[in-house]
Steps between C-alpha positions, in 0.01 A plus 500: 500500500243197552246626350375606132720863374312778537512777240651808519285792397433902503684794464896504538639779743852497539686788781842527595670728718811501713612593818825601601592259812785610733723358646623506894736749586836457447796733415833491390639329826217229473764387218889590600434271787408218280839506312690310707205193524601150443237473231635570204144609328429754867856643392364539107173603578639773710754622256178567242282662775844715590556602067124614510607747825787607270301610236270665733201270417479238732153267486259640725197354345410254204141510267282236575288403211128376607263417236137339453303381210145432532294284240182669594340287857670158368824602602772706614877440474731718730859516412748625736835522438822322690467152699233566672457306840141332506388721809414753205279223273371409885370871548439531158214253490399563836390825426353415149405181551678163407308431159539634157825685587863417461790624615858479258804617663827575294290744279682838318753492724745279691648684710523309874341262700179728658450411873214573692533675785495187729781352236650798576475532868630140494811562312742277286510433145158603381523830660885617490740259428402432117528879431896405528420375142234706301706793580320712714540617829181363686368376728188715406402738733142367746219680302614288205176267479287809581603670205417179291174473620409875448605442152360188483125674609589783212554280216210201595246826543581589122400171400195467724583303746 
């Protein structure tokens, strides 16, 4: 940002794709014993997970929307959706390289906060405790920033990256 802009030029390649993530195990059970909590919002949260067993469709998995526009070599812009933690714009430029790319979180889709796996290993709000209120049934199941980084490879190959 201290020097001169730059311009932006070349071809414009735009991919998308998504990727079902899952979510760790849990069953019917994981929720009946959250009904009697002291948090009011555990007790809510598991009386939606419980009406999605009643209606035989409970949430075993959620699309993950991963995109990337390229302006030819000048630049590439790789939206992901959810709040992503920065471990993924870390990895992201680490194995693309820190210039001419940027990362936007909050793109097609807000679904969830998206932990890494060592958010997730680490537990708390990022990785399970905010599901309580985007209404899913989370935490995500471990292979979760694998599978963004798979589709991540997919979708920045189509562009040329």
């Amino acid at each position: 940002m201290g020097g001169p802009l730059q311009p932006v030029r070349g071809v414009i390649l735009a991919a998308f794709q998504s990727v079902d993530l899952e979510f760790a195990i849990h069953t019917r059970e994981t929720f009946e014993s959250r009904l009697k909590d002291a948090n009011v919002f555990r007790v809510r949260h598991a009386k939606a997970m419980l009406a999605t067993y009643d209606q035989g469709y409970p949430i075993r998995r959620y699309p993950y929307p991963v995109q990337a526009i390229g302006f030819g070599k000048d630049l590439t812009l790789v939206a992901l959706g959810g709040e992503v933690v920065v471990d993924y714009v870390l990895r992201i430029k680490k194995e693309y390289g820190s210039k001419r790319i940027v990362v936007a979180g909050y793109s097609n889709d807000v679904m969830s906060y998206i932990p890494s796996l060592r958010v997730l290993k680490e537990g708390g709000y990022e990785a399970s405790d905010a599901m309580l209120y985007y209404g899913l049934p989370g935490p995500y199941n471990d292979d979760v920033e694998d599978q963004i980084f798979r589709t991540i490879r997919q979708v920045m190959k189509r562009v040329k990256r």
